[in-house]
């Protein structure tokens, strides 16, 4: 550089790569103290210039610089400092006619009629934005920065304006976010944030822009990108192998591929609209206004629904287009319509809102609209007579004529709350024909919101609950004013309970905004005092019926006026679970129901008629091919606390009768393949009935004569499904009621005592089970005789207890006593007799008498085949035991044959996901592994892992067990990457604890507990294979004692109470199982 030459300032646009036939521009903009080139450079590598053109050859890459030096000598200290930069960016980009930055887009949004049209084109041509460590919520290092600036100011003039922008909760930042929000849906937005802390001063490091500030929740399509660098180096990506570069480059490649087509479509639509506007001969424009329109600032998401509306309204209005928004009250249909109005206000000459709550309200809305039209076009020959009109129907007619005028087709009309449409065959004095209020000429765009599923005019868009959890978090956080709610377990539970219903989320947030109540306390109030909580929650200043307490009252009254039985059914639903109510479930209780109920369940056509009416008002929805119907959790809470403000004993009893009489008969001779699936389908309703029975406010429900018997039936249902802890609770609740009504020495008491003993034994609570069985024997002595075979049941069960405890001699004596009584009373071919024979076979295995055990198993198998058939689960169970016997004798081919028959039978009779199927699958997997057939073992393990994850969840201990086994198989085959991934997954809980992350570990344990109640069972000394009932489950030997082990769980479908099976005693700490080296590979 020659002397006196002024150095070039790094401001404005600079092209870093021209691209090959470029179709997109990528513009990079630095941050505080940044530089147009140095910000992106490390080790002389500017990734924008040297790396990115290789990945995106069709892109022109520019870098824009501006004076962002915090030591600037400028004396200007207002926020206009940043605004000037954004306007400068807009001007520079207009020269290039391509992309821009979010802050500049905000100002571009303000450029409307009369402003610079080139600025507006920047917004139209922008497809995507990636924020790299941008502090949208401010940063916590600002106090340190201010201190450094104070010191620096001693030596040089300091400009603190930009620092003020970055303060946490900065009002200036919040203002920019608020202005960006309405236009953000036009862009694909990515939020990148640093993972590692940045060194600040000696000895101090800190996250400059953490996730909470860098990522803005609730923006449509917003995606968070974690960059494994600190704040400085997250933009200095000097290698194509850098993980941060691969991630940023990958997302830029996707945006560059999608942008041309999307932007081209935008400009085509803009051209059509511009031409239509140029052709207007008369001015029909009405200034945009939301006066009188229910509006909230809390609208988030709904990207798919907005896209559907846009597609339907692509034209210029010369041909009429109608979109009907359908959905449950409180789902946000009206706010979706408002959002679309605001988004498209520049595309319409007039956007008009009408409230159609009822016909009178609609006419009044037309009158308000007419006055507005007259103010704007008072000289119009058609409109100037409006002030003189006395008849409101004439006013409606004038407005319709104006909307039908030639050339006036670029308007949008919103009919809100059309919840009582006139429909054929339905007499409702509140209903009216909405089409009679459409303009006569077939032009313009009409948007309708309705709760009615039968109102279907042209394009129907269903507005359902929000499925993106982040959108729910955004609403709850905004309305409550509370941050980090996704880290609070009670807040998370509340979000689950509100289930994506915007009105419910906003109501909860509004309440919490005005009180100091914790999330945990609010959740407790919600469960216990729902109605009172909703009545005291502040209003949301929307429609007059927009409180969560009353929003469904109008729909309910419409249902009540058309079909009182359907309204009663909605009230009854509060005593069932909110999901999956089907005809056969209700029909099962028809014999004990009131007249209205008998009428509805008389046949399926009447039932469907009632359900269609409830669906029409969006109070329930069809669940498709299952034949069931569901109700949103918030509607269910309303039905429970409003429709049933006074709990009705008759309703609770009727629901309980329906569930009990629908329960499948799982006695061995009655069980059919569908039993387990049907039982699982009933469980949620059984749980709800049990809650009603235990509710202190249930008006003596617990003392009702039928309740105890019904609770026993619910216990059987839960026991059959492997829910042993719940079954135990239900049995104990039932025995209290039976003893209260019939005394302690009744046959009913005897039956339930045996049932309690069974579930205690199956949970490994042997001492408690033995005490209960002894109590049953004493009861039998006092009652003696009324129930044939009941003593044999108790003797059989006690034998199982002693066998599990290692008292084999005593167990054998008890089994022989039970067998003798059963042979006398029931005969040799009854299911209970065969069960005792089967258990004698297990006892002989425990004693090492394999020859006698095999003979006994064969005898049991022959009897079960004759009585139950080859495909019955109890018959297949004996095949499994024979397989275990053969495998212990190294007769692997015979073992494989037994297990193959068992597996095929279980798959056919109980399905691929049933516990019995999964148990036999793991036995075969271990067999193939022992045979050295690794490929077959791998396939079986993969199928087993998929099945367990589906039934129990991926975090469950037994799912992790299979993942560990599959990892070993991968390791043995040299598939080290796959093996490492599975081992990392298994070890995650332990790693958490070793790092002191006890909260995370506890959260994982609790998550597993939610899937199934876990119990600890004993581990056999010689681990090999699994017995179907889980009482002698095989688990790989325990890991070293200093590491936590995975507890075993009860199987989802244990055998009937009369078929208990033993497990071997737990090994002592000194025992060294044969395959302990397999654990060592994983745990070390």
PDB file of C-alpha atoms in Angstrom, residues 759-852:
ATOM      1  CA  UNK A 759     -49.746 -61.953  43.377  1.00  0.00           C
ATOM      2  CA  UNK A 760     -47.465 -61.607  46.420  1.00  0.00           C
ATOM      3  CA  UNK A 761     -45.633 -64.794  45.422  1.00  0.00           C
ATOM      4  CA  UNK A 762     -45.305 -63.659  41.823  1.00  0.00           C
ATOM      5  CA  UNK A 763     -43.740 -60.426  43.064  1.00  0.00           C
ATOM      6  CA  UNK A 764     -41.165 -62.358  45.082  1.00  0.00           C
ATOM      7  CA  UNK A 765     -42.732 -61.433  48.435  1.00  0.00           C
ATOM      8  CA  UNK A 766     -42.544 -65.021  49.684  1.00  0.00           C
ATOM      9  CA  UNK A 767     -42.941 -64.452  53.429  1.00  0.00           C
ATOM     10  CA  UNK A 768     -46.056 -62.327  52.916  1.00  0.00           C
ATOM     11  CA  UNK A 769     -47.486 -64.850  50.465  1.00  0.00           C
ATOM     12  CA  UNK A 770     -46.907 -67.742  52.869  1.00  0.00           C
ATOM     13  CA  UNK A 771     -48.664 -65.855  55.678  1.00  0.00           C
ATOM     14  CA  UNK A 772     -51.668 -65.162  53.435  1.00  0.00           C
ATOM     15  CA  UNK A 773     -51.886 -68.825  52.342  1.00  0.00           C
ATOM     16  CA  UNK A 774     -51.762 -69.968  55.980  1.00  0.00           C
ATOM     17  CA  UNK A 775     -54.561 -67.511  56.737  1.00  0.00           C
ATOM     18  CA  UNK A 776     -56.528 -69.035  53.856  1.00  0.00           C
ATOM     19  CA  UNK A 777     -56.039 -72.545  55.270  1.00  0.00           C
ATOM     20  CA  UNK A 778     -57.345 -71.419  58.668  1.00  0.00           C
ATOM     21  CA  UNK A 779     -60.319 -69.791  56.944  1.00  0.00           C
ATOM     22  CA  UNK A 780     -60.937 -73.033  55.031  1.00  0.00           C
ATOM     23  CA  UNK A 781     -61.014 -75.020  58.251  1.00  0.00           C
ATOM     24  CA  UNK A 782     -63.687 -72.698  59.638  1.00  0.00           C
ATOM     25  CA  UNK A 783     -65.765 -72.589  56.454  1.00  0.00           C
ATOM     26  CA  UNK A 784     -64.973 -76.206  55.312  1.00  0.00           C
ATOM     27  CA  UNK A 785     -66.938 -77.519  52.478  1.00  0.00           C
ATOM     28  CA  UNK A 786     -68.806 -74.801  50.614  1.00  0.00           C
ATOM     29  CA  UNK A 787     -66.089 -74.462  47.960  1.00  0.00           C
ATOM     30  CA  UNK A 788     -64.831 -77.735  46.500  1.00  0.00           C
ATOM     31  CA  UNK A 789     -61.164 -77.727  45.737  1.00  0.00           C
ATOM     32  CA  UNK A 790     -60.349 -74.461  47.473  1.00  0.00           C
ATOM     33  CA  UNK A 791     -58.107 -76.232  50.009  1.00  0.00           C
ATOM     34  CA  UNK A 792     -56.231 -77.863  47.144  1.00  0.00           C
ATOM     35  CA  UNK A 793     -55.602 -74.429  45.645  1.00  0.00           C
ATOM     36  CA  UNK A 794     -54.046 -73.253  48.889  1.00  0.00           C
ATOM     37  CA  UNK A 795     -51.951 -76.400  49.298  1.00  0.00           C
ATOM     38  CA  UNK A 796     -50.733 -76.072  45.716  1.00  0.00           C
ATOM     39  CA  UNK A 797     -49.761 -72.450  46.245  1.00  0.00           C
ATOM     40  CA  UNK A 798     -47.985 -73.181  49.525  1.00  0.00           C
ATOM     41  CA  UNK A 799     -46.034 -75.880  47.724  1.00  0.00           C
ATOM     42  CA  UNK A 800     -44.869 -73.307  45.211  1.00  0.00           C
ATOM     43  CA  UNK A 801     -43.796 -70.983  48.037  1.00  0.00           C
ATOM     44  CA  UNK A 802     -41.739 -73.698  49.738  1.00  0.00           C
ATOM     45  CA  UNK A 803     -40.159 -74.725  46.444  1.00  0.00           C
ATOM     46  CA  UNK A 804     -39.095 -71.168  45.741  1.00  0.00           C
ATOM     47  CA  UNK A 805     -37.631 -70.949  49.225  1.00  0.00           C
ATOM     48  CA  UNK A 806     -35.606 -74.149  48.695  1.00  0.00           C
ATOM     49  CA  UNK A 807     -37.757 -76.306  51.024  1.00  0.00           C
ATOM     50  CA  UNK A 808     -38.105 -79.035  48.423  1.00  0.00           C
ATOM     51  CA  UNK A 809     -39.192 -81.892  50.730  1.00  0.00           C
ATOM     52  CA  UNK A 810     -42.023 -79.845  52.256  1.00  0.00           C
ATOM     53  CA  UNK A 811     -43.002 -78.599  48.811  1.00  0.00           C
ATOM     54  CA  UNK A 812     -43.219 -82.150  47.416  1.00  0.00           C
ATOM     55  CA  UNK A 813     -45.480 -83.237  50.283  1.00  0.00           C
ATOM     56  CA  UNK A 814     -47.840 -80.293  49.725  1.00  0.00           C
ATOM     57  CA  UNK A 815     -47.987 -80.919  45.964  1.00  0.00           C
ATOM     58  CA  UNK A 816     -48.897 -84.560  46.531  1.00  0.00           C
ATOM     59  CA  UNK A 817     -51.675 -83.539  48.961  1.00  0.00           C
ATOM     60  CA  UNK A 818     -53.022 -81.011  46.451  1.00  0.00           C
ATOM     61  CA  UNK A 819     -52.812 -83.560  43.627  1.00  0.00           C
ATOM     62  CA  UNK A 820     -54.636 -86.186  45.641  1.00  0.00           C
ATOM     63  CA  UNK A 821     -57.544 -83.858  46.487  1.00  0.00           C
ATOM     64  CA  UNK A 822     -57.783 -82.585  42.898  1.00  0.00           C
ATOM     65  CA  UNK A 823     -57.781 -86.124  41.502  1.00  0.00           C
ATOM     66  CA  UNK A 824     -60.680 -86.971  43.833  1.00  0.00           C
ATOM     67  CA  UNK A 825     -62.789 -83.878  43.263  1.00  0.00           C
ATOM     68  CA  UNK A 826     -61.938 -82.797  39.694  1.00  0.00           C
ATOM     69  CA  UNK A 827     -60.485 -85.863  37.986  1.00  0.00           C
ATOM     70  CA  UNK A 828     -57.138 -86.476  36.268  1.00  0.00           C
ATOM     71  CA  UNK A 829     -57.840 -84.383  33.166  1.00  0.00           C
ATOM     72  CA  UNK A 830     -58.899 -81.105  34.750  1.00  0.00           C
ATOM     73  CA  UNK A 831     -56.794 -77.974  34.322  1.00  0.00           C
ATOM     74  CA  UNK A 832     -56.018 -77.592  38.066  1.00  0.00           C
ATOM     75  CA  UNK A 833     -54.897 -81.256  38.265  1.00  0.00           C
ATOM     76  CA  UNK A 834     -52.625 -80.827  35.256  1.00  0.00           C
ATOM     77  CA  UNK A 835     -51.202 -77.647  36.763  1.00  0.00           C
ATOM     78  CA  UNK A 836     -50.137 -79.521  39.901  1.00  0.00           C
ATOM     79  CA  UNK A 837     -48.603 -82.296  37.789  1.00  0.00           C
ATOM     80  CA  UNK A 838     -46.721 -79.642  35.835  1.00  0.00           C
ATOM     81  CA  UNK A 839     -45.325 -78.085  39.009  1.00  0.00           C
ATOM     82  CA  UNK A 840     -44.215 -81.505  40.257  1.00  0.00           C
ATOM     83  CA  UNK A 841     -42.108 -81.675  37.093  1.00  0.00           C
ATOM     84  CA  UNK A 842     -40.481 -78.354  38.028  1.00  0.00           C
ATOM     85  CA  UNK A 843     -39.820 -79.706  41.528  1.00  0.00           C
ATOM     86  CA  UNK A 844     -38.084 -82.787  40.136  1.00  0.00           C
ATOM     87  CA  UNK A 845     -35.845 -80.539  38.019  1.00  0.00           C
ATOM     88  CA  UNK A 846     -34.927 -78.654  41.185  1.00  0.00           C
ATOM     89  CA  UNK A 847     -34.069 -81.979  42.842  1.00  0.00           C
ATOM     90  CA  UNK A 848     -31.961 -83.009  39.832  1.00  0.00           C
ATOM     91  CA  UNK A 849     -34.310 -85.889  38.931  1.00  0.00           C
ATOM     92  CA  UNK A 850     -34.365 -85.158  35.180  1.00  0.00           C
ATOM     93  CA  UNK A 851     -35.782 -88.491  34.033  1.00  0.00           C
ATOM     94  CA  UNK A 852     -38.795 -88.238  36.347  1.00  0.00           C
TER      95      UNK A 852
END
